[in-house]
Coordinates of C-alpha atoms and ligand atoms in Angstrom, one line a residue:
X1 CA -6.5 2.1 -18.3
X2 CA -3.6 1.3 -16.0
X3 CA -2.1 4.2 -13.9
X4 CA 0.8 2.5 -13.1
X5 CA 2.8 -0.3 -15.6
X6 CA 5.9 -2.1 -14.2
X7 CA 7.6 -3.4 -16.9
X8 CA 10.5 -6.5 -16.9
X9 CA 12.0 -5.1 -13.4
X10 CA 15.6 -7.3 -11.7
X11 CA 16.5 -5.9 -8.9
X12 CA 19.4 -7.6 -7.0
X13 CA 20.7 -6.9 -3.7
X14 CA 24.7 -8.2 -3.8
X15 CA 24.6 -11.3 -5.4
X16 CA 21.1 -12.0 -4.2
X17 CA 18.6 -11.5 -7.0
X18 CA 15.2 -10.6 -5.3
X19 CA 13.3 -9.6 -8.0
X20 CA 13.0 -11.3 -11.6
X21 CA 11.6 -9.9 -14.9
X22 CA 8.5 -8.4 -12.6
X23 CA 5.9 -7.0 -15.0
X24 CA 2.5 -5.8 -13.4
X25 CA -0.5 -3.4 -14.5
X26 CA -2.9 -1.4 -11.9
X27 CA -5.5 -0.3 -13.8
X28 CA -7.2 3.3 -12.3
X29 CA -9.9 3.1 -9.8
X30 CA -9.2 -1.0 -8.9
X31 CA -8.5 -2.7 -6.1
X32 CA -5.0 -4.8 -6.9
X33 CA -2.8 -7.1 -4.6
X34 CA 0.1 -8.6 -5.0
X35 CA 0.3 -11.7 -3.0
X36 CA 3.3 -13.5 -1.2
X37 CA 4.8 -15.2 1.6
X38 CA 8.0 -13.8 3.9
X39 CA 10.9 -13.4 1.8
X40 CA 9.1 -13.5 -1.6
X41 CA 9.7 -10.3 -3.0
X42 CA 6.5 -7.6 -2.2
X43 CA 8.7 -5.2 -0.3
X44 CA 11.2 -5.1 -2.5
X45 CA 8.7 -4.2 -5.7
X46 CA 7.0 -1.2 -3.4
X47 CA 10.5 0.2 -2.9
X48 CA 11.5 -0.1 -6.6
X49 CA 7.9 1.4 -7.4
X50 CA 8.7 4.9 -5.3
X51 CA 12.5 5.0 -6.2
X52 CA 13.8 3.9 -2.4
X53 CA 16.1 1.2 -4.7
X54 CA 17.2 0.9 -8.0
X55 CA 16.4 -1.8 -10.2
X56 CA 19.5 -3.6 -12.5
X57 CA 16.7 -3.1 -15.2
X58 CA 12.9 -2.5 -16.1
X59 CA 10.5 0.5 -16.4
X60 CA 7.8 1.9 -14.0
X61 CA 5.1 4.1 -15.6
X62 CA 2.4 6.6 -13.9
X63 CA 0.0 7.9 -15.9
X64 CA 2.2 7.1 -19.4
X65 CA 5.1 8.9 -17.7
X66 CA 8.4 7.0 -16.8
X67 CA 9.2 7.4 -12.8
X68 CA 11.4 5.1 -12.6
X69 CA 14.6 7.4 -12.9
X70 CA 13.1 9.7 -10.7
X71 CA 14.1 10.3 -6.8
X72 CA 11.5 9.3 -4.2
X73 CA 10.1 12.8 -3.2
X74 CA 9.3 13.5 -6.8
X75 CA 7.0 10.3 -7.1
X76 CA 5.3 11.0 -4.0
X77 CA 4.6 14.7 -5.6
X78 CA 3.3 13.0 -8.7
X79 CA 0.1 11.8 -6.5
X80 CA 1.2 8.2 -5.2
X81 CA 1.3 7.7 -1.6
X82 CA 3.7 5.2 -0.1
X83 CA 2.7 3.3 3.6
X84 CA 5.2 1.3 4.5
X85 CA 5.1 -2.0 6.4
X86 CA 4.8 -1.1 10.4
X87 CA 3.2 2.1 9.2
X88 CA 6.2 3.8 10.7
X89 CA 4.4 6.6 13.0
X90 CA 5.8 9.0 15.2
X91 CA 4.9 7.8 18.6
X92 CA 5.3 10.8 20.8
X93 CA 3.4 12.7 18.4
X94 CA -0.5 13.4 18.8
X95 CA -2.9 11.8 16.3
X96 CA -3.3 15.3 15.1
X97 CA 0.3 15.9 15.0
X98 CA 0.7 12.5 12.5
X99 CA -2.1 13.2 10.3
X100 CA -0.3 16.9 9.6
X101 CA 3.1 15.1 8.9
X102 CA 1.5 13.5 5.8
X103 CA 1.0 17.1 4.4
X104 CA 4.1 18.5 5.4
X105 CA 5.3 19.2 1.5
X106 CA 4.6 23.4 1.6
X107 CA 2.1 23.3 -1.0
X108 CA 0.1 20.3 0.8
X109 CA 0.3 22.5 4.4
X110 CA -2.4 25.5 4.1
X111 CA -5.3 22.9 3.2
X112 CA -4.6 20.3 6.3
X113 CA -7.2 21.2 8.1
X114 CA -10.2 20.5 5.4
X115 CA -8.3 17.6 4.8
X116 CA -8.2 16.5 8.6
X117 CA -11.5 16.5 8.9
X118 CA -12.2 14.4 5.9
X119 CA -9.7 12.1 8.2
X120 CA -12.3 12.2 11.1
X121 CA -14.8 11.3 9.0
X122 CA -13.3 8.4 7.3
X123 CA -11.7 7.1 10.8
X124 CA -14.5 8.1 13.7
X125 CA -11.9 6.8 15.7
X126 CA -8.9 9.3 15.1
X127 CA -12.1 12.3 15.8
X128 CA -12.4 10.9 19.0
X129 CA -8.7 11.1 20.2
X130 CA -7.3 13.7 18.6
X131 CA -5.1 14.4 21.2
X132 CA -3.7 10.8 21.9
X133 CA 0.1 10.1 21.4
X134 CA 0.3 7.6 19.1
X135 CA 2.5 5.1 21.3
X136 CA -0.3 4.6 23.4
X137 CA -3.0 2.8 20.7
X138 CA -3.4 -0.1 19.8
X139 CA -2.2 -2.4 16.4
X140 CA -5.7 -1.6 14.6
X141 CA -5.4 2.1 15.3
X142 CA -2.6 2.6 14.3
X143 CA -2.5 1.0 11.4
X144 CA -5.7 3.3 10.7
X145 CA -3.3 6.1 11.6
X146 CA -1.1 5.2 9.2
X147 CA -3.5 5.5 6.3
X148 CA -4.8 8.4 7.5
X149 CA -1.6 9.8 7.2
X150 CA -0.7 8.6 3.6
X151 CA -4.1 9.8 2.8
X152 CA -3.5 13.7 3.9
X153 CA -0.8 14.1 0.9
X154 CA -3.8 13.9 -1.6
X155 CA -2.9 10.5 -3.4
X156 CA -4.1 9.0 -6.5
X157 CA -2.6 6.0 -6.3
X158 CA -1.7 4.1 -2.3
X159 CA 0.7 1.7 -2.4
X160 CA -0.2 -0.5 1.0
X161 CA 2.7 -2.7 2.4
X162 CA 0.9 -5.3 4.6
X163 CA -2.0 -3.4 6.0
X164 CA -3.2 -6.3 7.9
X165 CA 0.2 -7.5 9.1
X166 CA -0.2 -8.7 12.7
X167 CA -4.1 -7.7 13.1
X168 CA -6.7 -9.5 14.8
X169 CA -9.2 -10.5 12.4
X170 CA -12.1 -7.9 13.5
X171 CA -9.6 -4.6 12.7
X172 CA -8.1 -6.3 9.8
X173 CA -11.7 -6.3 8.6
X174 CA -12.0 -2.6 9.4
X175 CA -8.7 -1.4 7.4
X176 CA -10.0 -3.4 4.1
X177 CA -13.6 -1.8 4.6
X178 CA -11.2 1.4 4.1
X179 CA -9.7 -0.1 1.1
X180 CA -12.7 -0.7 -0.3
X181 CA -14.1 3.1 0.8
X182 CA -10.9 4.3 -1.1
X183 CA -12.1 3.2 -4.1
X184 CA -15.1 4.0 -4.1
X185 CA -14.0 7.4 -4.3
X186 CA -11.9 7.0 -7.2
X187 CA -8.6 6.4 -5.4
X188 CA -6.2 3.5 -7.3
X189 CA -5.3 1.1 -4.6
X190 CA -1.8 -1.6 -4.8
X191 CA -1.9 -3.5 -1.9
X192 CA 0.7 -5.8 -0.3
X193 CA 0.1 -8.7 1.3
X194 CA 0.4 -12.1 2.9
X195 CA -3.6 -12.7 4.0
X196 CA -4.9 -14.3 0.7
X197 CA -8.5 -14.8 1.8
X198 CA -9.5 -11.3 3.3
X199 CA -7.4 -9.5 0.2
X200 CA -8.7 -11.9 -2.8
X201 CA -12.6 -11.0 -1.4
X202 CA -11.5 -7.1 -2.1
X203 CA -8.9 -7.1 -4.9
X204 CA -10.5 -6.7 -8.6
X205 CA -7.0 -8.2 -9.4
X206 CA -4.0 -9.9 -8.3
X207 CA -0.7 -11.1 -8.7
X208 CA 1.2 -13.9 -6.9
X209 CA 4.9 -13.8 -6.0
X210 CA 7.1 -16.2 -5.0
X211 CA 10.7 -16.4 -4.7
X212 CA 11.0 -13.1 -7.1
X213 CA 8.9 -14.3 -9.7
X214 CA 4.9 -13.7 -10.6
X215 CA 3.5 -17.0 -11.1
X216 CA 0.2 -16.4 -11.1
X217 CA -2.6 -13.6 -12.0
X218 CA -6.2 -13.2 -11.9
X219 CA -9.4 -11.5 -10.7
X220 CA -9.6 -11.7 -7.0
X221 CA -12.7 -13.9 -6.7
X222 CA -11.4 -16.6 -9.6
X223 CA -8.1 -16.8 -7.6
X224 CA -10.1 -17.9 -4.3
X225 CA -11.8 -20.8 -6.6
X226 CA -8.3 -21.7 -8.0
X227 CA -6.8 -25.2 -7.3
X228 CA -3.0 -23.8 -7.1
X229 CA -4.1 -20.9 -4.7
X230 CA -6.3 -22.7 -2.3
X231 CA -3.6 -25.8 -1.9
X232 CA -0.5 -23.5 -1.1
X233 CA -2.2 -20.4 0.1
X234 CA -5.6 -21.4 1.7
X235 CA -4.9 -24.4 3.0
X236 CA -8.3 -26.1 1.7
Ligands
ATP301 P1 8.3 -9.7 4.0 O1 6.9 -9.7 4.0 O2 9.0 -10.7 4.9 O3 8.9 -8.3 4.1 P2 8.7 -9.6 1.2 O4 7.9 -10.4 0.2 O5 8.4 -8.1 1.3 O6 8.7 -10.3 2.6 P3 11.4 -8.7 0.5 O7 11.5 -7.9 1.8 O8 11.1 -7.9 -0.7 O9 10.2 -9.7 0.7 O10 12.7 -9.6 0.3 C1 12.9 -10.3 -0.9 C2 14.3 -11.0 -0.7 O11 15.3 -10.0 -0.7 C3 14.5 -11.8 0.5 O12 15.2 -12.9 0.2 C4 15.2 -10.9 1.5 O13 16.0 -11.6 2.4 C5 16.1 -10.1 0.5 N1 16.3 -8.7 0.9 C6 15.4 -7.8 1.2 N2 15.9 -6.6 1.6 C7 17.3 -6.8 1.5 C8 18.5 -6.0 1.8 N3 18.3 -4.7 2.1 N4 19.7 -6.5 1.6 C9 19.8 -7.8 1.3 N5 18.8 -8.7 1.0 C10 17.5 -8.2 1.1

């Protein structure tokens, strides 16, 4: 069944059309990607998705229900967990200090601390430092941060914008093992992103974007065979 349906979306910025006729499913409990160079449109989807714009036309659907009137703060309350690109932490805050900020909505607040501890045990490495601000770690960490962050408000559904953006390859290993750990606990997982190989071995299924328009779908391990894929995105 698919927990989230995007149906036909435009969205336009000015005269600049940046999305066109956009239709996607994420089916609950998978693992799906939507692929894409700079510029081609992923970011753009993600903020139509948890109402941060407003697309000229289309529908989004969680769990049957239309959220695509809907203002931002009331998707997120619905169960779907937004990270945006650069993670966006708050660097003079602890480790600690960001996790709790992902369950600052009131009703989220009196069970932070089971939920920080299911935090430590998913990222060993946020245990060990509680205390560190988060200016002083590195790219990987924080990225890890990050997660754990948009993991403390509960989500069914993550929507990941470039996880791996500007990672070596070793910690953008680590943060897909996450992705995969995330579903293995039943959480739905939409992931953003511009490194084909690493995503297509984890997606169940993905969608290619280029200049605003999906031109290609597919299970994540036929698209790495795929002539088109491997001559424009793979390089082989
Ligand atoms: P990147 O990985 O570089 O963020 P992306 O695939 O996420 O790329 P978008 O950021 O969604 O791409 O951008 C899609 C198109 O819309 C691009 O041509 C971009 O220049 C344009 N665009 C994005 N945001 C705005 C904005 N706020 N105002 C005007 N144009 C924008």
């Amino acid at each position: 069944m698919a927990i989230l349906e995007v149906k036909g979306i435009n969205v336009s910025y000015g005269n600049l059309q940046a999305l066109w006729d956009v239709s996607l499913n994420v089916e609950e409990g998978k693992v799906v990607a939507l692929l894409g160079a700079n510029g081609a449109g992923k970011t753009t989807l993600l903020n139509a998705i948890t109402g941060m714009i407003k697309s000229t036309s289309g529908e989004v659907t969680f769990k049957g229900e239309r959220i695509d009137s809907l203002p931002a703060d009331k998707i997120i309350e619905k169960g779907i967990s937004y990270l945006p690109e650069g993670g966006r932490l708050f660097p003079e805050m602890t480790i600690t200090e960001n996790l709790e900020m992902g369950a600052y909505p009131s009703k989220l607040w009196g069970k932070r601390k089971p939920d920080l501890e299911r935090m430590y045990e998913l990222f060993p490495i946020l245990g060990q430092r509680k205390n560190q601000l988060a200016r002083t770690m590195s790219g990987g960490e924080r990225q890890m941060l990050a997660m754990g962050r948009a993991l403390m408000s509960n989500p069914v559904l993550c929507l990941f914008d470039e996880l791996s953006y500007g990672l070596s390859p070793v910690m953008a290993q680590a943060v897909f093992k996450i992705v995969k750990q995330l579903r293995e606990e039943g959480i739905t997982v939409f992931l953003v992103e511009q490194n084909v190989h690493m995503t297509l071995e984890v997606a169940d299924y993905a969608y290619v974007i280029e200049n605003g328009r999906i031109v290609k779908e597919g299970e994540g391990h036929s698209l790495l065979e795929d002539d088109y894929i491997k001559q424009a995105y793979l390089g082989i």
